[in-house]
mmCIF file of C-alpha atoms in Angstrom:
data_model
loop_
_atom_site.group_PDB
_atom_site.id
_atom_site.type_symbol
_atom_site.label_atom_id
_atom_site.label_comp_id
_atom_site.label_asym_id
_atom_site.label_seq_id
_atom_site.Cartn_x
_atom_site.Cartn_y
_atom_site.Cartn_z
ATOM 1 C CA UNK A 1 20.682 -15.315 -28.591
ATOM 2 C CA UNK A 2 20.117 -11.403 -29.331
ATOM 3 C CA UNK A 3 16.617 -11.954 -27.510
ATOM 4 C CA UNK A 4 18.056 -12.907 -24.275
ATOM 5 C CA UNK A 5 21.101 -10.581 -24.951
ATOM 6 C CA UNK A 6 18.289 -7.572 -25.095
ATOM 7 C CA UNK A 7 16.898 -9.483 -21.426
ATOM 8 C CA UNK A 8 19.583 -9.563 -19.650
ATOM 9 C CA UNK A 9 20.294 -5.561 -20.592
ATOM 10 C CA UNK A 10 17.233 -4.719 -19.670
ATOM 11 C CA UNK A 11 17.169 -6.381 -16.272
ATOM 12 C CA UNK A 12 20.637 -5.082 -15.555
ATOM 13 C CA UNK A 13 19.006 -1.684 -16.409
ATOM 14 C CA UNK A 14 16.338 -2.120 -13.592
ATOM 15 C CA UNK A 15 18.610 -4.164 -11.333
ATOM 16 C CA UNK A 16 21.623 -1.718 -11.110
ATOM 17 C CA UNK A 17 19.411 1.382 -9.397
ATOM 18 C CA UNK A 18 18.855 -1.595 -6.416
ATOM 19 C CA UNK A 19 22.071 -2.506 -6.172
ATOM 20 C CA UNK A 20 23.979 1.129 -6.093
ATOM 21 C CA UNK A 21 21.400 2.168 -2.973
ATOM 22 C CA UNK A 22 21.631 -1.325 -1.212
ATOM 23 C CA UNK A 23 25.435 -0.791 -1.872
ATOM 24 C CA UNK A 24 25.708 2.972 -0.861
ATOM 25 C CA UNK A 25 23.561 2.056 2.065
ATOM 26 C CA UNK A 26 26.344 0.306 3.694
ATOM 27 C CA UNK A 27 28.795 2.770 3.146
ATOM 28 C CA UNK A 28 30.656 5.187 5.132
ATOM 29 C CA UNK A 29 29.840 9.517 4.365
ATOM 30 C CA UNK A 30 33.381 9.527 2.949
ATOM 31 C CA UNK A 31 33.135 6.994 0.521
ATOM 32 C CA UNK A 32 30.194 7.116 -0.336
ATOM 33 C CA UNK A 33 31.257 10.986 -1.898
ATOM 34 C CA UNK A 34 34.565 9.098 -2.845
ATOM 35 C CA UNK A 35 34.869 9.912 -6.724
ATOM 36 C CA UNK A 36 35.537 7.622 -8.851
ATOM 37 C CA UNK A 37 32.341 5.998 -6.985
ATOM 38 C CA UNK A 38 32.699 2.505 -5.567
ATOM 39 C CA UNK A 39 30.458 -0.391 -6.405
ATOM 40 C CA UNK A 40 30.323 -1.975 -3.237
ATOM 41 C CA UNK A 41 31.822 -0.781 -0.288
ATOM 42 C CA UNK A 42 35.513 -1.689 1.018
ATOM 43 C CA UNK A 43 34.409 -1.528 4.445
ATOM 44 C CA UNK A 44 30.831 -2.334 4.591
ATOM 45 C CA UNK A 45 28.721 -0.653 7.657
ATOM 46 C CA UNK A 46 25.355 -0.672 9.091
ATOM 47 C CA UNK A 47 25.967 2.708 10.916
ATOM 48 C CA UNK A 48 23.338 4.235 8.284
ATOM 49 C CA UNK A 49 20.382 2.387 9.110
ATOM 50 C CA UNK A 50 21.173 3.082 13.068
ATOM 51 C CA UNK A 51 21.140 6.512 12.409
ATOM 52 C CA UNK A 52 18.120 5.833 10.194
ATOM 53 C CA UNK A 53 15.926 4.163 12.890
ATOM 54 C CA UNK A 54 16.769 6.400 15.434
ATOM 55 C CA UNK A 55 14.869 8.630 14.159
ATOM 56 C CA UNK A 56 13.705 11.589 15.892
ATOM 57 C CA UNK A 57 10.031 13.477 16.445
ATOM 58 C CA UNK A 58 10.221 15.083 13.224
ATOM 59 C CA UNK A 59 11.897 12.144 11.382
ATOM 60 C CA UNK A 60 10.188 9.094 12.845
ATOM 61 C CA UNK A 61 11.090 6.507 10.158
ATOM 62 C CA UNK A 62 9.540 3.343 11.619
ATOM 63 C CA UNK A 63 6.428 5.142 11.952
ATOM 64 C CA UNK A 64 6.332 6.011 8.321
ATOM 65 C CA UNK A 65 6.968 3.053 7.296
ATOM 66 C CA UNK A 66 3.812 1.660 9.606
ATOM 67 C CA UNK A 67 2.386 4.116 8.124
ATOM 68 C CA UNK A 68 2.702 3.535 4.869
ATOM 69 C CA UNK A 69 1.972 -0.016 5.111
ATOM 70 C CA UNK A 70 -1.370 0.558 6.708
ATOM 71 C CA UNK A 71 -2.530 3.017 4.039
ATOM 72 C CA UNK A 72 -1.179 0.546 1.450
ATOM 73 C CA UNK A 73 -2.767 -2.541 2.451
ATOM 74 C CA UNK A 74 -6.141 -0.594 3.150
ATOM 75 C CA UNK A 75 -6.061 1.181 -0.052
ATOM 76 C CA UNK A 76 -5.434 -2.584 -1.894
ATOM 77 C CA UNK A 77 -8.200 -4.194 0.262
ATOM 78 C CA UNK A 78 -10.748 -1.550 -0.917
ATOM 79 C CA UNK A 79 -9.813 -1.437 -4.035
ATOM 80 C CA UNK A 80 -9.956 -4.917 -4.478
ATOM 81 C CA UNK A 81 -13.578 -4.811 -2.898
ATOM 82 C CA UNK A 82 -15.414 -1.920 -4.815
ATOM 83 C CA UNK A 83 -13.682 -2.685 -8.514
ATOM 84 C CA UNK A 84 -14.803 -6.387 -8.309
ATOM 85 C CA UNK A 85 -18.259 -5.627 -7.576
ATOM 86 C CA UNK A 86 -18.258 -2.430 -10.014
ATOM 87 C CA UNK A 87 -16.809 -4.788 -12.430
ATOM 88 C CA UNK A 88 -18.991 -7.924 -12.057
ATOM 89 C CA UNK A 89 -21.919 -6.249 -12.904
ATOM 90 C CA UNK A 90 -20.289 -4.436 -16.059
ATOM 91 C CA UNK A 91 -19.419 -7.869 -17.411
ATOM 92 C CA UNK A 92 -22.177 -9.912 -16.165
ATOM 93 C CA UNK A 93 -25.723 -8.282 -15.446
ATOM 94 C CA UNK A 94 -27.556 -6.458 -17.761
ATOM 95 C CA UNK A 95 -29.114 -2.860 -16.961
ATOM 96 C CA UNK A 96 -29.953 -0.001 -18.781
ATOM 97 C CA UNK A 97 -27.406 2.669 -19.625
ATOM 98 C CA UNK A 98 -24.598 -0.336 -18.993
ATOM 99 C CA UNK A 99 -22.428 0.694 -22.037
ATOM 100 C CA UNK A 100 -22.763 4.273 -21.039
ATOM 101 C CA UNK A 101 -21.854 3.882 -17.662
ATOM 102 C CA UNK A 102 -18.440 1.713 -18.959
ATOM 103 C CA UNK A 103 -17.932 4.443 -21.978
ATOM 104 C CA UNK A 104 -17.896 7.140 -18.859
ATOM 105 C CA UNK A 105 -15.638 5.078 -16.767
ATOM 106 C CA UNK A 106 -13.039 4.277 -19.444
ATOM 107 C CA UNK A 107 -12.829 8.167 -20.396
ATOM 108 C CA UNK A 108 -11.910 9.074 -16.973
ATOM 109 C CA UNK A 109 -8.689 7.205 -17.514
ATOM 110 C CA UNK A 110 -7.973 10.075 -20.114
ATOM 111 C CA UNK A 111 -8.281 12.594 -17.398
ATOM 112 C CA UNK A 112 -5.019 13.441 -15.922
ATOM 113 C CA UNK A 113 -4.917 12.580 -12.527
ATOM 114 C CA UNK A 114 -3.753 16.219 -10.975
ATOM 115 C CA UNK A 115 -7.349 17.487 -12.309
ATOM 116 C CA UNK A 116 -8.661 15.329 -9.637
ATOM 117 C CA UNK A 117 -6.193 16.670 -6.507
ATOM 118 C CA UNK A 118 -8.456 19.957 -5.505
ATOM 119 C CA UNK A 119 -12.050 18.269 -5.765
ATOM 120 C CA UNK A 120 -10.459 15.066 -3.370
ATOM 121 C CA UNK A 121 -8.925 17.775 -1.185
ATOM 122 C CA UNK A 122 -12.187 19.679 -0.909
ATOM 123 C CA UNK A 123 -13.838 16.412 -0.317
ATOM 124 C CA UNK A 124 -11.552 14.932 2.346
ATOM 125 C CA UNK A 125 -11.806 18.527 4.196
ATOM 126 C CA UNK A 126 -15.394 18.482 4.137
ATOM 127 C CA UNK A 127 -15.612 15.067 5.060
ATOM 128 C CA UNK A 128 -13.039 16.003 8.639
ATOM 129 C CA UNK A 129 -10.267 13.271 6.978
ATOM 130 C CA UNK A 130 -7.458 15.893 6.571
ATOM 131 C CA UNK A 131 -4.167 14.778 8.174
ATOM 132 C CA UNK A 132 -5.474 11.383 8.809
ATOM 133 C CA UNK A 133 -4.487 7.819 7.134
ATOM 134 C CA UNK A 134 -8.227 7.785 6.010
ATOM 135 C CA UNK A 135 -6.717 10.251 3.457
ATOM 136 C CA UNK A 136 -4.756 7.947 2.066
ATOM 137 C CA UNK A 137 -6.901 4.561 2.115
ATOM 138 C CA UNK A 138 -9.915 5.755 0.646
ATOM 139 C CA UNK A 139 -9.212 8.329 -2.038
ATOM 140 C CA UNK A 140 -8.872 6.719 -5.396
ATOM 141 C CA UNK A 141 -10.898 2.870 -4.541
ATOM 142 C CA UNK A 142 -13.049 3.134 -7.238
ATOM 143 C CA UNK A 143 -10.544 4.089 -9.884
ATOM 144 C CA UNK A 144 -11.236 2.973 -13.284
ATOM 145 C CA UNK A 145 -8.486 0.917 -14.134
ATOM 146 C CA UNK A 146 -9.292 -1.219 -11.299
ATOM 147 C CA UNK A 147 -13.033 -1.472 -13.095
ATOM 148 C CA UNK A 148 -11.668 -1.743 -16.456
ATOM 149 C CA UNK A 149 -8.993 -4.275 -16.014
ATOM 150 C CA UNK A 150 -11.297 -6.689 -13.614
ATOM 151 C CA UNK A 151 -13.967 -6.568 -16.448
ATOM 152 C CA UNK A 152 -12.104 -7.104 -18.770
ATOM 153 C CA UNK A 153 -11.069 -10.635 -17.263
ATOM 154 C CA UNK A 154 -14.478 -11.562 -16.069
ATOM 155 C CA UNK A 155 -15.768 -11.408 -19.698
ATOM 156 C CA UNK A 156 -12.933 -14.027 -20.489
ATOM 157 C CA UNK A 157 -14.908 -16.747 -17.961
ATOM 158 C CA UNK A 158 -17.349 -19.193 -19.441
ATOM 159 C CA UNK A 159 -20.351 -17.778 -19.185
ATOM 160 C CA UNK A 160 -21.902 -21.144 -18.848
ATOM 161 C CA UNK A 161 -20.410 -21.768 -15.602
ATOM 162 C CA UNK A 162 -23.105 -18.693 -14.127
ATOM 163 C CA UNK A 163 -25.898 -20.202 -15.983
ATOM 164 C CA UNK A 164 -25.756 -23.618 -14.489
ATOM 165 C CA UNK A 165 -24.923 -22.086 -11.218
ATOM 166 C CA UNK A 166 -28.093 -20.370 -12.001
ATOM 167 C CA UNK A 167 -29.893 -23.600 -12.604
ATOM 168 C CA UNK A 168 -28.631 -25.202 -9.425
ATOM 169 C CA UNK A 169 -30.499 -22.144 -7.367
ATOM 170 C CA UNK A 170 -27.755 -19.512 -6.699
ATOM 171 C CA UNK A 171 -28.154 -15.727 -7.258
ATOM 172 C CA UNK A 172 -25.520 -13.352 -8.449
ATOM 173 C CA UNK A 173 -24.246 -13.119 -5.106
ATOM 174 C CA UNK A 174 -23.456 -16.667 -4.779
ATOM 175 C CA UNK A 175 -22.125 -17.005 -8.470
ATOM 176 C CA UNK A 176 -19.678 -13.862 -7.385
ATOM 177 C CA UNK A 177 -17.925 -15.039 -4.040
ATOM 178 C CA UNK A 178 -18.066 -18.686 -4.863
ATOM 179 C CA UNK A 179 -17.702 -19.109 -8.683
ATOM 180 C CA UNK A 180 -16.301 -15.803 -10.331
ATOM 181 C CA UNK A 181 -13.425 -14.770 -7.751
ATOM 182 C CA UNK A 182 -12.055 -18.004 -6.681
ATOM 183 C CA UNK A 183 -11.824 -18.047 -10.680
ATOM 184 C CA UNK A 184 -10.427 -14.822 -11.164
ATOM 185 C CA UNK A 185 -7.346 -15.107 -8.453
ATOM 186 C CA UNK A 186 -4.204 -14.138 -11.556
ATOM 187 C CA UNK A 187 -6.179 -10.797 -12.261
ATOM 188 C CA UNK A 188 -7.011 -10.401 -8.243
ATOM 189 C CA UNK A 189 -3.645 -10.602 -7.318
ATOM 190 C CA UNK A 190 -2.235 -8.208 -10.301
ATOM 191 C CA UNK A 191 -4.641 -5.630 -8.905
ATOM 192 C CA UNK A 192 -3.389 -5.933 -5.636
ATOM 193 C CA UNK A 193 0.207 -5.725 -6.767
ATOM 194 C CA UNK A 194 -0.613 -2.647 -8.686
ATOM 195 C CA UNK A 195 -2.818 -0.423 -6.503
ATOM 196 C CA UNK A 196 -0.311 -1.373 -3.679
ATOM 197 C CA UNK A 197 2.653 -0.127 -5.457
ATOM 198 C CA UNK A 198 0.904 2.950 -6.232
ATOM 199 C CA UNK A 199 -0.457 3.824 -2.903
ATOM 200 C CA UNK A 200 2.798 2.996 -1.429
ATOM 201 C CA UNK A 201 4.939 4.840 -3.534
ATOM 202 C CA UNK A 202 2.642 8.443 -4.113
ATOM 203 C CA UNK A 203 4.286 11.334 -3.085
ATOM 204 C CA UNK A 204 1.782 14.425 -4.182
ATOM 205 C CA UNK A 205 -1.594 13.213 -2.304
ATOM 206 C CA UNK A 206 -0.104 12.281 0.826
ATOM 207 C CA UNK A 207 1.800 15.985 0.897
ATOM 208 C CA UNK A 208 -1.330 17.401 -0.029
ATOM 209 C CA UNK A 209 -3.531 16.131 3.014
ATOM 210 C CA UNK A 210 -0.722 15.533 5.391
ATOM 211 C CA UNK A 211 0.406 18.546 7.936
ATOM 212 C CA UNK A 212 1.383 16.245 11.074
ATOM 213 C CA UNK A 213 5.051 14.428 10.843
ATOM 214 C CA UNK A 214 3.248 11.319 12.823
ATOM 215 C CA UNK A 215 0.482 10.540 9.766
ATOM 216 C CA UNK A 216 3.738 11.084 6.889
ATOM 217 C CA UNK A 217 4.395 8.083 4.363
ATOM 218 C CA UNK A 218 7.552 6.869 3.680
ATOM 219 C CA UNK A 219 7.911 8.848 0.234
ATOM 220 C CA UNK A 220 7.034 12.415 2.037
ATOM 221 C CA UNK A 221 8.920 11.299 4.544
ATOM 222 C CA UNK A 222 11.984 10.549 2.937
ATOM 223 C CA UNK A 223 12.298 13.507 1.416
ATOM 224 C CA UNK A 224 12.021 15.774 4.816
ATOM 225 C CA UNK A 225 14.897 12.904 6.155
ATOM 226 C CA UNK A 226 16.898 14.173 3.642
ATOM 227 C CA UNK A 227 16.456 18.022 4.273
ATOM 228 C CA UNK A 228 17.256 16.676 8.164
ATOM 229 C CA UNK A 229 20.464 14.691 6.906
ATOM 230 C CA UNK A 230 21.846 17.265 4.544
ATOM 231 C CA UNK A 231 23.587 15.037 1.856
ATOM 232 C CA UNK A 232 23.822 11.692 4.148
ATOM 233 C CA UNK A 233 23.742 9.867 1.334
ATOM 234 C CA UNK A 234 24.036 6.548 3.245
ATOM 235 C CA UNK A 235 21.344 7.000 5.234
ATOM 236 C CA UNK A 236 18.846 8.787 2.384
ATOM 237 C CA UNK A 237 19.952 5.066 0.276
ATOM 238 C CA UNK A 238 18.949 2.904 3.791
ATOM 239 C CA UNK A 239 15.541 4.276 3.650
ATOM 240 C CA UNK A 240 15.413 4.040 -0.062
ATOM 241 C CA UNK A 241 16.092 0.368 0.480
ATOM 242 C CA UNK A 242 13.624 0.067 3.327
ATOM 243 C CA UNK A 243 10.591 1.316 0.961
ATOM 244 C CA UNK A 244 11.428 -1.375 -1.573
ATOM 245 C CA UNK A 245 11.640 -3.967 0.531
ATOM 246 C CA UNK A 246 7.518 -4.476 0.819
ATOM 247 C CA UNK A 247 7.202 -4.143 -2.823
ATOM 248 C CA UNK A 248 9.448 -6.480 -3.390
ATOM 249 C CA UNK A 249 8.498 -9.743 -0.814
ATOM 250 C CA UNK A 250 4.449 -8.560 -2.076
ATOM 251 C CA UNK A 251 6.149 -9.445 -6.067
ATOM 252 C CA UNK A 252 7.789 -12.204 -5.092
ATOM 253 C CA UNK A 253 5.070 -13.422 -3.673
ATOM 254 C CA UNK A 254 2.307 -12.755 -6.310
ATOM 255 C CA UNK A 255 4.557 -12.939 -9.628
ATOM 256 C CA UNK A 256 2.926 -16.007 -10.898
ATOM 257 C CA UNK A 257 -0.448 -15.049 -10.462
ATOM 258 C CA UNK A 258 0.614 -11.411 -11.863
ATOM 259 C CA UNK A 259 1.998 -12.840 -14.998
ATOM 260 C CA UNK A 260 -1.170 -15.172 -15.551
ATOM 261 C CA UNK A 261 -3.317 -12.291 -14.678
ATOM 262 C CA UNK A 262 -1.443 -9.271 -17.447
ATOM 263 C CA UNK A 263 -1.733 -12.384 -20.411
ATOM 264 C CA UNK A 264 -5.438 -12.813 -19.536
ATOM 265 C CA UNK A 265 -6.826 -9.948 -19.212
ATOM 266 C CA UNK A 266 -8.008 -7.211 -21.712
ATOM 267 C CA UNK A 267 -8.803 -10.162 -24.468
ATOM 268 C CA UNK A 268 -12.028 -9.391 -24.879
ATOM 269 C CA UNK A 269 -14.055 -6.297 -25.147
#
């Protein structure tokens, strides 16, 4: 009983946040400054998100959020491609100065990530991606957790499934596309969850290498609609809403295999 007790605290901990902006969101200005502070609102109104999509050339919402989704799902594609390969041949093939190479790729993840922000700016500038969504897909696809964490659940697969896929005439190519990832969906999909939700909800990078209001994200972006809106507090908690929704539907969508995936992987070493 005192197990789910501490459950259902903690999800009304992570639930209430939701449920005061989707609340606030439909309220009017007035009550939505009312103190005490309502719940729910008496009246409820959808005046906020009109004022929220209409948007203007320096706060074009809808574009943001295109935005945003584009540099999200690229970002999650990439990733997806370049730590599954990186990480394939860290758990299966053997070369020399393997261990190294992992030992060096694990210790980055003890960097802190602003030491990275002016080499990646001085990259992207040389490279002509400044105030582009390029900036935002393909900085950070070959981070090492994405390595780390898809290694660590390919060494969990039989390896006796690649040797008699060896024996039947494939290479490493064929055991990786036909044997290893349709095996390997849970941590797949966690990955995606993860480097989604991070893309999607930075705030520093895309400031960094954004100047043009068109190429903003949704976090950025926010934050200029609320310099625009004063304290519109019903309109700042519609667009709070509209970020979350993605995350959300891409959750719903992927919590088994995310569950499957965190209580598989990192077993083995």
């Amino acid at each position: 009983m005192r197990r789910y007790t501490v459950l259902v605290a903690l999800a009304v901990v992570f639930v209430a946040p939701l449920l005061w902006a989707l609340g606030t969101s439909f309220k009017s200005k007035t009550e939505a400054t009312r103190v005490p502070p309502t719940l729910w609102p008496a009246e409820p109104a959808t005046d906020a998100y009109g004022r929220l999509f209409e948007g203007t050339t320096q706060t074009p919402v809808l574009r943001w959020f295109l935005n945003s989704l584009i540099a999200a799902t690229g970002h999650m594609l990439l990733v997806l491609l370049v730590s599954s390969l990186a990480a394939y041949a860290l758990a299966r093939l053997e070369f020399p100065g393997k261990r190294l190479m992992f030992g060096v790729i694990v210790g980055t993840l003890l960097v802190p990530g602003f030491v990275f922000l002016i080499p990646q700016f001085l990259i992207i500038d040389q490279l002509g991606w400044l105030d582009s969504l390029t900036a935002l897909i393909v900085p950070g696809a070959a981070g090492a957790f994405g390595v780390f964490f898809l290694r660590q659940f390919f060494l969990g697969l039989p390896r006796e499934l690649d040797e008699a896929a060896l024996m039947e005439g494939a290479n490493h190519w064929h055991i990786f596309l036909r044997v290893t990832l349709p095996l390997s969906k849970p941590a797949l999909a966690t990955l995606a969850v993860l480097s989604f939700m991070s893309n999607w909800n930075d705030f520093i990078w895309p400031v960094f290498v954004i100047f043009s209001p068109d190429y903003f994200t949704l976090p950025p972006g926010l934050s200029i609609l609320q310099g625009a809106y004063t304290i519109d507090y019903p309109v700042i908690m519609a667009g709070a809403v509209l970020a979350s929704v993605p995350v959300l539907i891409l959750f719903a969508l992927t919590q088994r295999y995310v569950i499957e995936g965190i209580s598989r992987s990192g077993l083995k070493g």
